[in-house]
PDB file of C-alpha atoms in Angstrom:
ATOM      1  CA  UNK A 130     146.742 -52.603 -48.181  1.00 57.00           C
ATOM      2  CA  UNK A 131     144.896 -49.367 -47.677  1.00 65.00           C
ATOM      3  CA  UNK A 132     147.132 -46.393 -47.713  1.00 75.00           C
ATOM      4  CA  UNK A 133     147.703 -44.796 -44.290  1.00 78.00           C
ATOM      5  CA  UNK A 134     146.037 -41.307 -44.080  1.00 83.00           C
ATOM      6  CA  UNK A 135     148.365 -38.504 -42.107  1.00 89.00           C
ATOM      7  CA  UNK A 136     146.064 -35.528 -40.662  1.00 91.00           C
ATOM      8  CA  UNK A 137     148.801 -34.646 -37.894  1.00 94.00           C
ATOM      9  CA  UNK A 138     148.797 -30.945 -37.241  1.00 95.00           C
ATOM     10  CA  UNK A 139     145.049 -30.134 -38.792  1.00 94.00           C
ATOM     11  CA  UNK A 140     142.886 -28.324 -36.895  1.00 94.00           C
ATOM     12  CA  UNK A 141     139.154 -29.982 -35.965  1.00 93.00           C
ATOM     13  CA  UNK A 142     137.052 -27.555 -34.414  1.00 91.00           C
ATOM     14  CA  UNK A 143     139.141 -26.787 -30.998  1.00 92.00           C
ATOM     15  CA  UNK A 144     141.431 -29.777 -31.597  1.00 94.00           C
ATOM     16  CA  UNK A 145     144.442 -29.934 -33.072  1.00 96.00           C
ATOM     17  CA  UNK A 146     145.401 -33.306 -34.347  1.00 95.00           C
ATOM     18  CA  UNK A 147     148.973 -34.659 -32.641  1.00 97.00           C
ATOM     19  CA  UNK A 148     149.377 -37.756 -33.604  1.00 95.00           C
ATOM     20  CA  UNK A 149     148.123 -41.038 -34.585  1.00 93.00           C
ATOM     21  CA  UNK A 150     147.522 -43.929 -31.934  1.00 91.00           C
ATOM     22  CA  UNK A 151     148.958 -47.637 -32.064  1.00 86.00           C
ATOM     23  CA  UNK A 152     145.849 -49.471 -33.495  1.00 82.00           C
ATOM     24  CA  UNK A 153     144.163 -51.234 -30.827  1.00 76.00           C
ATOM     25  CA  UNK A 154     143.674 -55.063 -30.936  1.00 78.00           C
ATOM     26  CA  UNK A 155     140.166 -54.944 -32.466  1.00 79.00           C
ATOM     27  CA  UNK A 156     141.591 -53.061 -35.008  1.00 78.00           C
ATOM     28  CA  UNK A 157     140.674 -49.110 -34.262  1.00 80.00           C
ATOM     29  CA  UNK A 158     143.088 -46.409 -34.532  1.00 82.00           C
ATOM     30  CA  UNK A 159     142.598 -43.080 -32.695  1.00 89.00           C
ATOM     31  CA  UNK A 160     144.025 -40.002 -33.209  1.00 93.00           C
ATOM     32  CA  UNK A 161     145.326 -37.559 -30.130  1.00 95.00           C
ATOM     33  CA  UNK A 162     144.620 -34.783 -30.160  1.00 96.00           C
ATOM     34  CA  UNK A 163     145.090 -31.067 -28.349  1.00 95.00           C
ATOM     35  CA  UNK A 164     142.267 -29.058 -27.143  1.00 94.00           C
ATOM     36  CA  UNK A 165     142.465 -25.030 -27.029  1.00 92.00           C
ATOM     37  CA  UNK A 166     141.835 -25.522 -23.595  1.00 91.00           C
ATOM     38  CA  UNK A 167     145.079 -27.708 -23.038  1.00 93.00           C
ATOM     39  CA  UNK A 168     143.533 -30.851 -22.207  1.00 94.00           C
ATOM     40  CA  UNK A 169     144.347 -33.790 -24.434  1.00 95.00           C
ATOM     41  CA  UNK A 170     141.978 -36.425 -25.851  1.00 94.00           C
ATOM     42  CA  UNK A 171     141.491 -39.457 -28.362  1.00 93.00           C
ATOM     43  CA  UNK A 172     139.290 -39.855 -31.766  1.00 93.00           C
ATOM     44  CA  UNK A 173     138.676 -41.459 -34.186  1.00 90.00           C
ATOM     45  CA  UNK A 174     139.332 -40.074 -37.351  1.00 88.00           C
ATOM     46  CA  UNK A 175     135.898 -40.181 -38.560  1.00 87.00           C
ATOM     47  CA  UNK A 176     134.161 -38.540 -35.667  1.00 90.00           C
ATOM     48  CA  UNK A 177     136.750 -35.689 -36.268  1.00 91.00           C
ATOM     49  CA  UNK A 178     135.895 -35.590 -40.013  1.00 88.00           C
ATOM     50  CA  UNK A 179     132.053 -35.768 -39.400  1.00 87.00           C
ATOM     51  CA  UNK A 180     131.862 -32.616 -36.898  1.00 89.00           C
ATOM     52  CA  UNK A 181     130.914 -35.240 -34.351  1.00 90.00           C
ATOM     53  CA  UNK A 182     134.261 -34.280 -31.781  1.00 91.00           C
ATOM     54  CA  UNK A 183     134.970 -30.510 -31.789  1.00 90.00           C
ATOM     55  CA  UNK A 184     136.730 -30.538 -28.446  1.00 91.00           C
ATOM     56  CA  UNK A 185     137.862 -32.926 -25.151  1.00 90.00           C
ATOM     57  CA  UNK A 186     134.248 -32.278 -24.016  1.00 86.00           C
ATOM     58  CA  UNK A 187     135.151 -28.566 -22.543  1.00 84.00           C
ATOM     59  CA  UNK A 188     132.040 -27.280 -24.535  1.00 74.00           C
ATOM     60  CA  UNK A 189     129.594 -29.286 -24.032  1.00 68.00           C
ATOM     61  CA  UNK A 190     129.288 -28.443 -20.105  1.00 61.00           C
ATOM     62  CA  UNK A 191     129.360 -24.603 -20.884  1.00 60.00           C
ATOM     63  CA  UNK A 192     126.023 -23.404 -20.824  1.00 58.00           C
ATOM     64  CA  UNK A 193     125.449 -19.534 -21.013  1.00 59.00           C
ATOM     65  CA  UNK A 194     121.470 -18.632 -20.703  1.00 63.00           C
ATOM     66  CA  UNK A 195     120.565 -16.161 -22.406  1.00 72.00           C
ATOM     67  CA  UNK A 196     117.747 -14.671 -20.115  1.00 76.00           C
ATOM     68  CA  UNK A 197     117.463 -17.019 -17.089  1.00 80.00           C
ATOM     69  CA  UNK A 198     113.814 -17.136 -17.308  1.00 86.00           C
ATOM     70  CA  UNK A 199     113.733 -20.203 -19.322  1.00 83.00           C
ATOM     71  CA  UNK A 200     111.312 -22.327 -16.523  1.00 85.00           C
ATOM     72  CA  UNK A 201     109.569 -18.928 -15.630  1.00 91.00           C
ATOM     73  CA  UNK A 202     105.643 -18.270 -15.710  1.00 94.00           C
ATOM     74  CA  UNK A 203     106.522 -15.386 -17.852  1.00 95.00           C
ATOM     75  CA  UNK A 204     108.808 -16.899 -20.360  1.00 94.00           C
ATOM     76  CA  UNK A 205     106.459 -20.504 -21.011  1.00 94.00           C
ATOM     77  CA  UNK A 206     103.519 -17.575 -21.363  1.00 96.00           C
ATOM     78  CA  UNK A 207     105.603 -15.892 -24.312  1.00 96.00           C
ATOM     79  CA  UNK A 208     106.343 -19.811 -25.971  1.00 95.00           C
ATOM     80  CA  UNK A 209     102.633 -19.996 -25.990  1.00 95.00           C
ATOM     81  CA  UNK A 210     101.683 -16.868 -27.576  1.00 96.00           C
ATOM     82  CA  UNK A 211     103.919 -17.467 -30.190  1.00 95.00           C
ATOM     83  CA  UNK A 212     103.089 -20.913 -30.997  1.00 95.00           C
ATOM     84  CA  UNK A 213      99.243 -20.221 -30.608  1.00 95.00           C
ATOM     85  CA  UNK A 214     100.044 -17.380 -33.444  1.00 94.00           C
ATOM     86  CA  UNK A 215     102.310 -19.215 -35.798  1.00 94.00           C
ATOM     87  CA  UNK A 216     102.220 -22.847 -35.211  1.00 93.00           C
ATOM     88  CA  UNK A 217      99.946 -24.365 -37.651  1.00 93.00           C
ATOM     89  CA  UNK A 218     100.266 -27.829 -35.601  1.00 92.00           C
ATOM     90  CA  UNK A 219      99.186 -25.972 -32.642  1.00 93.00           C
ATOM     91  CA  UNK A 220      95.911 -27.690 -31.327  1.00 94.00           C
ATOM     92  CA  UNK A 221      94.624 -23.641 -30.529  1.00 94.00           C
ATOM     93  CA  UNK A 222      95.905 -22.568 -33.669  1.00 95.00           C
ATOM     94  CA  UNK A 223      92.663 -21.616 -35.142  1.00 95.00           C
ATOM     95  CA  UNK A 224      91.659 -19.534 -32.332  1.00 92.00           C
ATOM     96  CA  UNK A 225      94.562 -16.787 -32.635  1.00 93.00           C
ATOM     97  CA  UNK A 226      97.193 -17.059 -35.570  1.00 95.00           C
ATOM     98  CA  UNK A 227      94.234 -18.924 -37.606  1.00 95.00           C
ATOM     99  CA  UNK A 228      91.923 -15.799 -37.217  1.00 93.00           C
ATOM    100  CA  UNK A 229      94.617 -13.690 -38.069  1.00 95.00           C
ATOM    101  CA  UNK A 230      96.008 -12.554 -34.551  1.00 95.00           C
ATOM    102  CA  UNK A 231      99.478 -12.100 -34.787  1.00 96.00           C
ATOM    103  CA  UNK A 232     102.247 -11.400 -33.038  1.00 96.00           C
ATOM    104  CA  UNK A 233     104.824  -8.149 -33.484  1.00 96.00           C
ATOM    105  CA  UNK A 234     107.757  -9.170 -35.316  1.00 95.00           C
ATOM    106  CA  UNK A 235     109.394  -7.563 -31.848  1.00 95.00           C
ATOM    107  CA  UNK A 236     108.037  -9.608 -29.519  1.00 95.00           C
ATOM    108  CA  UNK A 237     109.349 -13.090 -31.201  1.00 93.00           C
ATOM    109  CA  UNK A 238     112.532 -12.002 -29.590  1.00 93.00           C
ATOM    110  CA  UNK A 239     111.518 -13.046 -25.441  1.00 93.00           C
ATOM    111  CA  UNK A 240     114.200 -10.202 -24.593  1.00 92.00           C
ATOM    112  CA  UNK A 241     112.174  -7.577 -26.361  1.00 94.00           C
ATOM    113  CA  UNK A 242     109.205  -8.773 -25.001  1.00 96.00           C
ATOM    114  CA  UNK A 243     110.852  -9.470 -21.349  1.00 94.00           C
ATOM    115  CA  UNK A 244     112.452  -5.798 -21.700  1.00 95.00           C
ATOM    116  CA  UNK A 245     108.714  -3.958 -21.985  1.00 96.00           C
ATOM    117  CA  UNK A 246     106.578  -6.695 -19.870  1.00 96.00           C
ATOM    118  CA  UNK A 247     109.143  -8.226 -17.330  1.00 94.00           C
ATOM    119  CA  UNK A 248     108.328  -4.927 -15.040  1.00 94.00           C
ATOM    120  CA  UNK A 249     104.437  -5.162 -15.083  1.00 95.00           C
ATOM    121  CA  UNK A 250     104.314  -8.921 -14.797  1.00 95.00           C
ATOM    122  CA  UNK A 251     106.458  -8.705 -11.884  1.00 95.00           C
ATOM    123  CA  UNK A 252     104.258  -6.362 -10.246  1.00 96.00           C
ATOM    124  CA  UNK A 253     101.040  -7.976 -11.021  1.00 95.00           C
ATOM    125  CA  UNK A 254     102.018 -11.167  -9.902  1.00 94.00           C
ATOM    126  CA  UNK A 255     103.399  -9.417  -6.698  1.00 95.00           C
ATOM    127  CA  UNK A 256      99.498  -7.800  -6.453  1.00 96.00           C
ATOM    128  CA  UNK A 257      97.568 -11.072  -7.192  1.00 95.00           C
ATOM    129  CA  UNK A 258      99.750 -13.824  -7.078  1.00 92.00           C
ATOM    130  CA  UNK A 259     101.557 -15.632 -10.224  1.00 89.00           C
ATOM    131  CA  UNK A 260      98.630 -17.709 -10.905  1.00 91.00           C
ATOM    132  CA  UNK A 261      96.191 -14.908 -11.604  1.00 94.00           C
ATOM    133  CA  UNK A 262      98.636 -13.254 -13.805  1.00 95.00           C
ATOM    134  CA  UNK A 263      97.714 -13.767 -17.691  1.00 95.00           C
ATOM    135  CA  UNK A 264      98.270 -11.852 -20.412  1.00 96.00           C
ATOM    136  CA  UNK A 265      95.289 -10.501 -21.788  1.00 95.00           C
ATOM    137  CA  UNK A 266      94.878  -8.152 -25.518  1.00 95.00           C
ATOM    138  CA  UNK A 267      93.409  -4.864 -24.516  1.00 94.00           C
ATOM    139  CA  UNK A 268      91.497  -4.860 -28.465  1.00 93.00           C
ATOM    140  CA  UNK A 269      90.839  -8.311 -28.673  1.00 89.00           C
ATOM    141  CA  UNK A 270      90.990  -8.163 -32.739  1.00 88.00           C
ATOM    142  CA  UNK A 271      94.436  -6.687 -32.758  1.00 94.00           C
ATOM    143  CA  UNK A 272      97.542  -8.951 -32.053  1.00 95.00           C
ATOM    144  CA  UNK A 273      99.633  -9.385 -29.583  1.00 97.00           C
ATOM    145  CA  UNK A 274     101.984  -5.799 -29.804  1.00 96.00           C
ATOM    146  CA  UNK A 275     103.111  -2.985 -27.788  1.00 96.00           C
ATOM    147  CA  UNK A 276     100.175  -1.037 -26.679  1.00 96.00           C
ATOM    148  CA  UNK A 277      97.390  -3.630 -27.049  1.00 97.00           C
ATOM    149  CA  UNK A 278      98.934  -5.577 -24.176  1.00 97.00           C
ATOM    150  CA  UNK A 279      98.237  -6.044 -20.218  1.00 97.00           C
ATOM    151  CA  UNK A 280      98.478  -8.476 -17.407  1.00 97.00           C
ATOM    152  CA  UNK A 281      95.117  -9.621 -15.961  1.00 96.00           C
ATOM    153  CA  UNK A 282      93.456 -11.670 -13.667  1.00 96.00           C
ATOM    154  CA  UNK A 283      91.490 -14.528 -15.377  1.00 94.00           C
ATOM    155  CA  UNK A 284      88.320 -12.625 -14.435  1.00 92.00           C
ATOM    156  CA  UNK A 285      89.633  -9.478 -15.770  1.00 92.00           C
ATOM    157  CA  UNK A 286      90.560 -11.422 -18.638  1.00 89.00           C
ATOM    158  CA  UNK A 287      87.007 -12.409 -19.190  1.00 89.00           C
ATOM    159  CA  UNK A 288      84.789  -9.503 -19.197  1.00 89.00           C
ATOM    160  CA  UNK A 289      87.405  -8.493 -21.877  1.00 86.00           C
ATOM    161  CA  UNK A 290      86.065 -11.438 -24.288  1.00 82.00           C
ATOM    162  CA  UNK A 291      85.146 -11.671 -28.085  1.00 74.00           C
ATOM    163  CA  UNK A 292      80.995 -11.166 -28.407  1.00 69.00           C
ATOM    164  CA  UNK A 293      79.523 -14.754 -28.015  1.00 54.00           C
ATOM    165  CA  UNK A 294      76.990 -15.201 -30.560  1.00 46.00           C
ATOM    166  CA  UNK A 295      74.037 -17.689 -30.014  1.00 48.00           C
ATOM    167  CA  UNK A 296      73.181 -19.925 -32.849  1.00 54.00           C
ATOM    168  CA  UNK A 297      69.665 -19.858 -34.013  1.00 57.00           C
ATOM    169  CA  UNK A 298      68.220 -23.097 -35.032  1.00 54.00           C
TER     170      UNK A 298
END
């Protein structure tokens, strides 16, 4: 017979372990244990082992956001910048990050970026409406960093274009 393994009074993440459970009939023990929050709960010894229980569940419902702008027109307009410029995977890749438009090491923080274009996008989108606010590069061969960057209108946005080049046959 295996020998019996004692963890009572070791600390899992927020639990501490009490005590161990009569096995159950199919043969499971759990362990109970003591949350930091003072709530009580039941493991298995494994899942406290693993990492897999930390606490009676307390954390996972605690959810702090960092910005609160997570579904906002702004914030999915910064995801895209930076993925266009660093994602190699990204299907547009080869049109910004690909041709060497980057972005500032700055602005891959959305707080930063929030902190010196939150204002003007806010008043923008207040002038024209939140669909005709893009972000547009003032030079369109530098990258995406303070001082090279505006909101636009889609038409502003396209007199301010690369030079189109025909191609001769």
């Amino acid at each position: 017979m295996a020998k019996r393994i004692d963890i009572t009074g070791e600390k899992y993440g927020k639990l501490t372990v009490l005590k161990r459970e009569p096995t159950s009939v199919h043969g499971t023990s759990f362990w109970l244990c003591l949350c930091e929050c003072g709530k009580e709960t039941k493991t298995y010894l494994g899942h406290l082992r693993s990492g897999h229980t930390t606490s009676c569940g307390c954390s996972a419902f605690r959810y702090e956001p960092t910005h609160g702008q997570s579904r906002s027109k702004i914030y999915t307009t910064w995801q895209n910048i930076v993925q266009r410029c660093t994602n190699t995977n990204h299907p547009e890749y080869k049109y910004w990050g690909g041709r060497g438009i980057t972005i500032a090491d700055e602005y891959r923080d959305f707080t930063t970026f929030y902190r010196d274009m939150g204002g003007a996008f806010e008043e923008h989108s207040a002038k024209h409406g939140g669909r005709h606010t893009t972000i547009d590069r003032i030079n369109n061969d530098k990258g995406y960093e303070r001082g090279n960057l505006r909101w636009a209108t889609p038409t502003e946005q396209n007199y301010n274009r690369r030079a189109s080049r025909l191609k001769e046959n």
